[in-house]
Amino acid sequence: MTQYVFFFGGGKADGNKDMKDVLGGKGAGLAEMTNAGVPVPPGFTISTQACNAYYASGGKLPGEVDQQMDAALAKLEGLQGKKLGDASDPLLVSVRSGSKFSMPGMMDTILNLGMNDRSVEGLKTKTGNARFAKDSYRRFIQMYGNVVLGIEKDKFEHELSAVKAKHKAKTDVELGEKALDEVIARYKAVVEKDTHHPFPQDARQQLVGARDAVFKSWMNPRAITYRKLNDIPHDLGTAVNVQTMVFGNMGDSSATGVGFTRNPSTGAREFYGEFLQNAQGEDVVSGVRTPQPISELQKVMPKAYQQLREITTRLERHYKDVQDFEFTIQENTLYMLQTRNGKRTGLAAINIAVDMCEEGLLTKKEALMKVEPQALDQLLHPIFDPKARKGVEVAAKGLPASPGAATGAIVFTADEAVAWAQKGKRVLLVRMETVPDDIHGMSVAQGVLTATGGMTSHAAVVGRQMGKPSVVGCGALDINAKAHTLKVGGKTLREGDSISIDGSTGEVILKALPTSASEVIQVVEGRLQPEQSPIYQKFEKLLGWADEVRRLGIRANADVPKDAKVAFGFGARGIGLCRTEHMFFGAERLPHVVKMILAAARGQRGIDLTRRLKERLKEAKGGQAAEIKKELAKVEKEYGKHVKDYTTALKKLEPMQKADFMGLFKEMHGSPVTIRTLDPPLHEFLPKREELMVEIATLKAKRGSKSTIAAKEKLLRAVEELHEFNPMLGHRGCRLGITYPEITRMQARAIFEAALAVAKKGIPVKPEVMIPLVGHVEELKRQKAIVLEAAREVLGASGSGVDFLVGTMIEVPRGAVTADEIAKEAEFFSFGTNDLTQMGFGLSRDDASKFLLYYQEHGLIERDPFITIDAAGVGLLVKTGVQKGRSVKKDLKIGVCGEHGGDPASIRFFHEVGLDYVSCSPYRVPIARLAAAQAQLEGSASD
Ligand code: ADP
Ligand code: MG
Ligand code: MG
């Protein structure tokens, strides 16, 4: 028999913290706390398997679940000495969702279940607190009505406001018993009108309804969006926790709150959180009322506060991580309702991991596992330019919920945010409070600003998790969402007006402000001393530990010295890909590139013909020689000009390339620099056909100069000649170098000249010449011959002390599956996983968005294969390439230089298949360092 229901209570639980898959995070936490003797209201967890069974059978549950649930309920009633729905002393429970990964506010929770017309009277008599009993009942109808019966929240809010107005009450707390009776009557009428049934009075029916509603909520749109944004699989399911209610709304000696054992925004070691007196849990998290900071709790309920500190400190040590907890105090007695590892900003993650290690709470290896590699990115986000910031008036101040600077046009709804963002506008989402339904708007906004809510409100929690600058609880904002206006500091702003927020200070500024580089970037770029930046020091300390652990080398994709310098500063030790064509686009170079292209076909033919004739001339006898000389003259006449244009353009480019490469070598201080020979199809360097046609037509209409028109027409002819139907599979990569060997020769010469020049200055150099798009060993063999010839020309027979390698990219499927052949010629491999994905899947990267998104949304594929390597397919090509390559050369150096080189999940894969290094964009180097260390640690843990 499958166990679907797990009990916790009376100091013992069926489950524990390691059962998140079955119990969900919340259920596992409740079980663990119960076992640890922490005061937790007893209850039981219905497992995620029940949820999956529910979906598998189209919304029905196996009979066993009901039986086990009834048995657990009976046990709970026995333990509490109360019965659900009882008329004199009712047991009340909450019904709470909770999946393996926490999804704050994404699914629904129901409190005070078991209330009905009779039990409310029982509760009133038993507690002698009429206001409390009635308030609990009205809350229950509202929540049950919304979550289970699907009635809009507004309909209840509307009635509540009406009664408040009638009784001249500003807040709920001011409503007396009579007024609450009226609310209850109105609520019941709302339910009856909407569902054509009276509000359910049977407590067990309520329980079944609530349980099923939680299961259903797993598939609600906001939960689905949240999972997508966070890469959480859709088939995990949620558990349901049924737990005895405790009450924070029993008067001023009661309270409810949430908190963190450390500051989740900065990581500072301080007790952090907020609470509300005389309130129920969701009041704090929903952001409806702005709560008090937790330090105040020490004043109003010192004993409970002390106990809370002790318990949460114990929990932090127990879990070896920051705890995010929920508690309720019922008439001075403390209960813990939830604990979990707290979500945090990247800044906090680093500070906490390093601090906890130095406090002896974590080993270095454990500390490394505490930081999400992706989160490091947040430390590179811009801050407001200090100069521009100076003297600018602060219009309002809210709570600094998630650090970072954001500027954008204000919008008042999530849908507007999406609409504006799709038009390419930078927007800032301004809301009274954010709710889980706003998630799509938050994800496209630069930042989020709310008028209500505390540091643990939805906007704050989700903002931190997304690394999105957020300011919350900014009471000075007067938002009129209907009129699309925002009044603040005597000014009225409209949708589209620019403002700025600083999520590190909570400041709101009514204009767009320029941003500047983050502290870490300033240090890396040499504009700030490491000693001046504590956060840089922690960042580097943690990454230093990562370097001690990881096996994978980390290189960067960098084309120009400036990027190479940044990459080195971030810890890259080598360049895995220098795309030489990027240097061709410089304003002073492009004209020569165009000249080279225009002359290439005929120029190369002239060179080839001349060379062949000259060889024949050497062996020619008598009359033959004269014949050949005549031929030569003919070739000279026909091709001479093209040869000259071609070689002159190449000669112009050579020193420019040399200078670029020297810069790269210097910035890499002796680490290897992989330079790829020309890759893209040549038409990419020429103007677009349509543009040229328009230009020519305009010139003609305006009677422009004849020679200009002629030049443009010549260019147009070249563009038309170079036109390809499928350029990505066309004349590019080594195919260019093979048909135009002079280009490869020029580039190889430039590389070796640069290497020699730098080496002569006493700086070590390690050039690696990389031939792209090789699918057949013969392609590599011939390109390599040209490179080696250039090396001999430049470096001499001795090599002049310059150590270099010639290798190839493996990015064509045929290259991967014949890697054993190719390895005979290659001194290294570098997987170009962008092209390999493109060709492996047979889908064009530039056109795929039209259907890839559909694929993802409809579950055909889980992730975008251009972001995370498709391990089963494209990954198998990589694996095959590695095995075949190393079967020929045991120590063949192998890396990857596609975008995947900076993606943590892909890095894990590359680690597992035994690559030597990954290469990624300079700004992703820190992520790659950490991800590589984690891959190593995870690997050795499972060995
Ligand atoms: P979420 O997963 O959205 O945080 P929870 O299940 O934690 O939802 O419930 C929301 C709020 O309801 C919590 O803040 C908690 O304080 C309150 N709550 C839940 N169960 C109980 C209970 N048994 N007694 C008192 N308050 C409760
Ligand atoms: Mg909770
Ligand atoms: Mg490629």
Short mmCIF file of C-alpha atoms in Angstrom, two decimals, residues 19-335:
data_model
loop_
_atom_site.label_atom_id
_atom_site.label_comp_id
_atom_site.label_asym_id
_atom_site.label_seq_id
_atom_site.Cartn_x
_atom_site.Cartn_y
_atom_site.Cartn_z
CA MET A 19 11.55 13.96 1.97
CA LYS A 20 10.88 17.09 -0.07
CA ASP A 21 9.98 15.05 -3.13
CA VAL A 22 7.13 13.39 -1.28
CA LEU A 23 6.12 16.00 1.28
CA GLY A 24 7.06 19.19 -0.53
CA GLY A 25 9.37 21.71 1.07
CA LYS A 26 6.81 22.93 3.57
CA GLY A 27 5.75 19.45 4.67
CA ALA A 28 9.35 18.31 5.04
CA GLY A 29 10.11 21.42 7.09
CA LEU A 30 7.12 20.90 9.38
CA ALA A 31 8.11 17.26 9.92
CA GLU A 32 11.75 18.16 10.61
CA MET A 33 10.82 20.91 13.06
CA THR A 34 8.37 18.60 14.83
CA ASN A 35 11.07 15.97 15.24
CA ALA A 36 13.47 18.62 16.53
CA GLY A 37 11.06 19.58 19.31
CA VAL A 38 10.17 22.96 17.87
CA PRO A 39 6.61 24.06 18.70
CA VAL A 40 4.65 23.33 15.53
CA PRO A 41 0.86 22.99 15.41
CA PRO A 42 0.21 19.31 14.59
CA GLY A 43 -1.29 18.06 11.35
CA PHE A 44 -0.61 15.86 8.37
CA THR A 45 0.75 16.09 4.86
CA ILE A 46 -0.92 14.55 1.83
CA SER A 47 1.90 13.64 -0.53
CA THR A 48 2.81 14.91 -3.99
CA GLN A 49 2.08 11.41 -5.27
CA ALA A 50 -1.56 11.99 -4.41
CA CYS A 51 -1.41 15.15 -6.51
CA ASN A 52 0.09 13.27 -9.42
CA ALA A 53 -2.51 10.52 -9.05
CA TYR A 54 -5.15 13.23 -9.06
CA TYR A 55 -3.94 14.53 -12.42
CA ALA A 56 -3.30 11.10 -13.84
CA SER A 57 -6.92 10.09 -13.35
CA GLY A 58 -8.35 13.38 -14.56
CA GLY A 59 -9.23 14.94 -11.21
CA LYS A 60 -10.03 11.92 -9.05
CA LEU A 61 -8.12 10.48 -6.12
CA PRO A 62 -7.54 6.84 -5.23
CA GLY A 63 -9.88 5.73 -2.41
CA GLU A 64 -6.81 5.01 -0.27
CA VAL A 65 -6.10 8.73 -0.04
CA ASP A 66 -9.50 9.44 1.50
CA GLN A 67 -9.13 6.54 3.92
CA GLN A 68 -5.67 7.59 5.02
CA MET A 69 -6.77 11.19 5.31
CA ASP A 70 -9.73 10.25 7.54
CA ALA A 71 -7.48 8.15 9.73
CA ALA A 72 -4.99 11.01 10.07
CA LEU A 73 -7.79 13.45 10.83
CA ALA A 74 -9.12 11.15 13.55
CA LYS A 75 -5.61 10.93 15.02
CA LEU A 76 -5.30 14.71 14.95
CA GLU A 77 -8.69 15.14 16.60
CA GLY A 78 -7.62 12.68 19.28
CA LEU A 79 -4.37 14.53 19.89
CA GLN A 80 -6.07 17.91 20.12
CA GLY A 81 -9.15 16.71 21.94
CA LYS A 82 -11.33 18.58 19.45
CA LYS A 83 -13.41 17.67 16.45
CA LEU A 84 -13.50 19.33 13.05
CA GLY A 85 -16.75 21.28 12.68
CA ASP A 86 -17.76 20.64 16.28
CA ALA A 87 -20.46 22.93 17.62
CA SER A 88 -18.97 23.54 21.04
CA ASP A 89 -15.17 23.34 20.71
CA PRO A 90 -14.24 23.00 17.05
CA LEU A 91 -10.90 21.95 15.62
CA LEU A 92 -9.89 24.35 12.91
CA VAL A 93 -7.22 23.64 10.33
CA SER A 94 -5.36 25.32 7.55
CA VAL A 95 -4.98 23.65 4.19
CA ARG A 96 -1.66 24.65 2.68
CA SER A 97 0.05 23.88 -0.57
CA GLY A 98 3.75 23.12 -0.75
CA SER A 99 5.83 21.64 -3.53
CA LYS A 100 9.44 20.51 -3.62
CA PHE A 101 10.67 23.97 -4.62
CA SER A 102 9.15 26.92 -2.88
CA MET A 103 6.90 29.00 -5.08
CA PRO A 104 6.04 32.02 -2.91
CA GLY A 105 2.36 32.82 -3.11
CA MET A 106 1.99 30.91 -6.36
CA MET A 107 -0.50 28.40 -5.01
CA ASP A 108 -3.40 28.80 -2.65
CA THR A 109 -3.75 28.41 1.09
CA ILE A 110 -6.97 28.24 3.10
CA LEU A 111 -7.13 29.14 6.76
CA ASN A 112 -9.74 28.50 9.48
CA LEU A 113 -11.25 25.51 7.77
CA GLY A 114 -13.97 23.87 9.86
CA MET A 115 -15.86 27.07 10.52
CA ASN A 116 -19.60 27.00 10.00
CA ASP A 117 -22.67 28.62 11.47
CA ARG A 118 -22.54 26.39 14.53
CA SER A 119 -18.84 26.10 15.19
CA VAL A 120 -18.42 29.86 15.07
CA GLU A 121 -20.68 30.09 18.10
CA GLY A 122 -18.70 27.31 19.80
CA LEU A 123 -15.47 29.16 19.16
CA LYS A 124 -16.98 32.35 20.51
CA THR A 125 -18.10 30.70 23.76
CA LYS A 126 -14.89 28.72 24.16
CA THR A 127 -12.58 31.69 23.66
CA GLY A 128 -14.85 34.35 25.04
CA ASN A 129 -13.72 36.41 22.09
CA ALA A 130 -16.64 37.13 19.81
CA ARG A 131 -14.75 39.46 17.51
CA PHE A 132 -12.08 36.87 16.92
CA ALA A 133 -14.56 34.07 16.22
CA LYS A 134 -16.54 36.11 13.74
CA ASP A 135 -13.45 37.52 12.06
CA SER A 136 -12.11 34.01 11.59
CA TYR A 137 -15.35 32.86 10.02
CA ARG A 138 -15.57 35.76 7.59
CA ARG A 139 -11.97 35.19 6.55
CA PHE A 140 -12.68 31.54 5.96
CA ILE A 141 -15.73 32.25 3.76
CA GLN A 142 -13.68 34.74 1.79
CA MET A 143 -10.74 32.40 1.22
CA TYR A 144 -12.79 29.31 0.60
CA GLY A 145 -15.10 31.30 -1.67
CA ASN A 146 -12.18 32.53 -3.70
CA VAL A 147 -9.86 29.56 -3.78
CA VAL A 148 -12.27 26.63 -3.81
CA LEU A 149 -15.44 28.10 -5.28
CA GLY A 150 -13.66 30.41 -7.71
CA ILE A 151 -15.45 33.62 -6.72
CA GLU A 152 -13.53 36.83 -7.47
CA LYS A 153 -11.82 38.39 -4.45
CA ASP A 154 -13.21 41.79 -5.33
CA LYS A 155 -16.76 40.68 -4.67
CA PHE A 156 -15.85 40.02 -1.05
CA GLU A 157 -13.67 43.10 -0.73
CA HIS A 158 -16.57 45.15 -2.01
CA GLU A 159 -18.88 43.91 0.78
CA LEU A 160 -16.18 44.38 3.40
CA SER A 161 -15.58 47.97 2.30
CA ALA A 162 -19.31 48.66 2.38
CA VAL A 163 -19.61 47.44 5.95
CA LYS A 164 -16.48 49.34 6.96
CA ALA A 165 -17.88 52.52 5.47
CA LYS A 166 -21.20 52.01 7.18
CA HIS A 167 -19.55 51.57 10.56
CA LYS A 168 -16.99 54.30 9.89
CA ALA A 169 -14.17 51.81 10.44
CA LYS A 170 -10.80 52.55 8.83
CA THR A 171 -9.35 49.04 9.27
CA ASP A 172 -10.74 45.54 9.73
CA VAL A 173 -9.63 45.54 13.33
CA GLU A 174 -12.14 48.25 14.18
CA LEU A 175 -15.10 46.11 13.14
CA GLY A 176 -17.11 44.81 16.13
CA GLU A 177 -19.11 41.60 16.42
CA LYS A 178 -22.28 43.12 14.95
CA ALA A 179 -20.45 44.51 11.97
CA LEU A 180 -18.72 41.18 11.40
CA ASP A 181 -22.05 39.36 11.54
CA GLU A 182 -23.13 41.65 8.78
CA VAL A 183 -20.01 40.87 6.77
CA ILE A 184 -20.62 37.14 7.21
CA ALA A 185 -24.22 37.47 6.05
CA ARG A 186 -23.16 39.47 3.01
CA TYR A 187 -20.37 37.00 2.20
CA LYS A 188 -22.75 34.08 2.39
CA ALA A 189 -25.09 35.92 0.06
CA VAL A 190 -22.21 36.42 -2.38
CA VAL A 191 -21.50 32.69 -2.33
CA GLU A 192 -25.13 31.76 -2.78
CA LYS A 193 -25.59 34.19 -5.65
CA ASP A 194 -22.43 33.07 -7.42
CA THR A 195 -22.67 29.30 -6.97
CA HIS A 196 -26.41 28.86 -6.49
CA HIS A 197 -25.61 26.84 -3.40
CA PRO A 198 -25.38 27.89 0.22
CA PHE A 199 -21.91 28.10 1.75
CA PRO A 200 -20.92 24.49 2.63
CA GLN A 201 -21.48 23.77 6.29
CA ASP A 202 -20.11 20.24 6.38
CA ALA A 203 -16.52 20.35 7.63
CA ARG A 204 -15.34 17.19 5.89
CA GLN A 205 -16.80 18.38 2.61
CA GLN A 206 -14.91 21.64 3.17
CA LEU A 207 -11.71 19.69 3.73
CA VAL A 208 -12.08 17.63 0.57
CA GLY A 209 -12.93 20.75 -1.43
CA ALA A 210 -9.90 22.60 -0.10
CA ARG A 211 -7.55 19.69 -0.65
CA ASP A 212 -8.64 19.28 -4.26
CA ALA A 213 -8.41 23.03 -4.83
CA VAL A 214 -4.78 22.97 -3.72
CA PHE A 215 -4.09 20.14 -6.14
CA LYS A 216 -5.81 22.14 -8.87
CA SER A 217 -3.81 25.25 -8.04
CA TRP A 218 -0.65 23.41 -9.15
CA MET A 219 -1.80 23.97 -12.71
CA ASN A 220 -3.04 27.55 -12.40
CA PRO A 221 -1.49 29.97 -14.91
CA ARG A 222 0.63 31.89 -12.42
CA ALA A 223 2.07 28.68 -10.99
CA ILE A 224 2.87 27.49 -14.50
CA THR A 225 4.53 30.82 -15.39
CA TYR A 226 6.53 30.74 -12.19
CA ARG A 227 7.80 27.24 -12.87
CA LYS A 228 8.77 28.20 -16.39
CA LEU A 229 10.71 31.22 -15.21
CA ASN A 230 12.51 29.13 -12.63
CA ASP A 231 13.06 25.94 -14.59
CA ILE A 232 10.95 23.84 -12.25
CA PRO A 233 9.49 20.70 -13.86
CA HIS A 234 5.70 20.64 -14.18
CA ASP A 235 5.32 17.03 -13.11
CA LEU A 236 6.52 17.32 -9.50
CA GLY A 237 3.09 18.08 -8.10
CA THR A 238 2.28 19.77 -4.83
CA ALA A 239 1.64 18.29 -1.42
CA VAL A 240 -1.22 19.43 0.81
CA ASN A 241 -0.58 20.22 4.43
CA VAL A 242 -3.52 20.07 6.81
CA GLN A 243 -2.51 21.75 10.03
CA THR A 244 -4.19 22.75 13.27
CA MET A 245 -4.83 26.48 13.26
CA VAL A 246 -3.19 28.77 15.71
CA PHE A 247 -4.36 32.33 15.88
CA GLY A 248 -2.48 35.55 15.60
CA ASN A 249 -5.75 37.44 15.56
CA MET A 250 -6.83 36.81 19.15
CA GLY A 251 -6.03 40.32 20.36
CA ASP A 252 -2.93 42.34 21.15
CA SER A 253 -1.04 39.48 22.79
CA SER A 254 -1.26 37.66 19.48
CA ALA A 255 0.66 38.30 16.30
CA THR A 256 1.87 36.76 13.13
CA GLY A 257 5.03 37.34 11.22
CA VAL A 258 7.76 36.22 8.92
CA GLY A 259 11.50 36.63 9.02
CA PHE A 260 14.97 35.65 8.01
CA THR A 261 17.91 34.70 10.15
CA ARG A 262 20.04 37.06 8.05
CA ASN A 263 19.30 39.95 5.77
CA PRO A 264 18.25 38.37 2.44
CA SER A 265 18.94 41.55 0.52
CA THR A 266 22.51 42.26 1.66
CA GLY A 267 23.42 39.12 3.57
CA ALA A 268 24.24 41.14 6.71
CA ARG A 269 24.20 39.07 9.87
CA GLU A 270 21.10 40.53 11.43
CA PHE A 271 17.77 39.18 12.55
CA TYR A 272 15.41 40.35 9.98
CA GLY A 273 11.67 40.30 9.50
CA GLU A 274 8.34 41.82 10.27
CA PHE A 275 5.09 41.13 12.04
CA LEU A 276 1.60 42.34 12.60
CA GLN A 277 -0.22 42.29 15.88
CA ASN A 278 -3.73 40.87 15.95
CA ALA A 279 -3.61 39.53 12.43
CA GLN A 280 -3.53 36.30 10.46
CA GLY A 281 -0.50 35.11 8.53
CA GLU A 282 -1.39 36.10 5.05
CA ASP A 283 -1.93 39.71 6.09
CA VAL A 284 1.85 40.06 6.40
CA VAL A 285 2.91 38.37 3.20
CA SER A 286 0.16 39.72 0.96
CA GLY A 287 1.34 43.28 1.49
CA VAL A 288 -2.16 44.55 2.36
CA ARG A 289 -1.02 46.14 5.63
CA THR A 290 2.50 47.47 6.08
CA PRO A 291 3.88 45.49 9.04
CA GLN A 292 6.27 46.47 11.82
CA PRO A 293 9.96 45.53 11.85
CA ILE A 294 10.69 42.49 13.96
CA SER A 295 12.84 44.46 16.42
CA GLU A 296 9.58 45.94 17.71
CA LEU A 297 8.46 42.47 18.73
CA GLN A 298 11.13 42.50 21.38
CA LYS A 299 9.33 45.42 22.99
CA VAL A 300 5.76 44.15 22.81
CA MET A 301 6.32 40.42 23.47
CA PRO A 302 9.82 40.01 24.86
CA LYS A 303 9.44 36.38 25.88
CA ALA A 304 8.08 35.17 22.58
CA TYR A 305 10.73 37.22 20.82
CA GLN A 306 13.53 35.59 22.79
CA GLN A 307 12.15 32.15 22.04
CA LEU A 308 11.85 32.98 18.37
CA ARG A 309 15.50 34.04 18.26
CA GLU A 310 16.61 30.84 19.94
CA ILE A 311 14.56 28.57 17.72
CA THR A 312 15.53 30.25 14.48
CA THR A 313 19.22 30.33 15.39
CA ARG A 314 18.97 26.63 16.11
CA LEU A 315 17.23 26.06 12.77
CA GLU A 316 19.95 27.96 10.93
CA ARG A 317 22.61 25.74 12.45
CA HIS A 318 20.54 22.65 11.83
CA TYR A 319 19.97 23.40 8.15
CA LYS A 320 23.33 25.12 7.70
CA ASP A 321 21.61 27.86 5.79
CA VAL A 322 19.71 31.08 6.21
CA GLN A 323 16.18 30.30 7.32
CA ASP A 324 13.11 32.02 6.03
CA PHE A 325 10.48 31.34 8.66
CA GLU A 326 6.83 32.01 9.44
CA PHE A 327 5.46 32.15 12.93
CA THR A 328 2.33 32.97 14.85
CA ILE A 329 1.99 34.00 18.43
CA GLN A 330 -1.31 33.05 20.02
CA GLU A 331 -1.81 34.82 23.33
CA ASN A 332 1.94 35.00 23.99
CA THR A 333 2.64 31.41 22.92
CA LEU A 334 4.93 31.01 19.94
CA TYR A 335 4.31 28.53 17.11
#
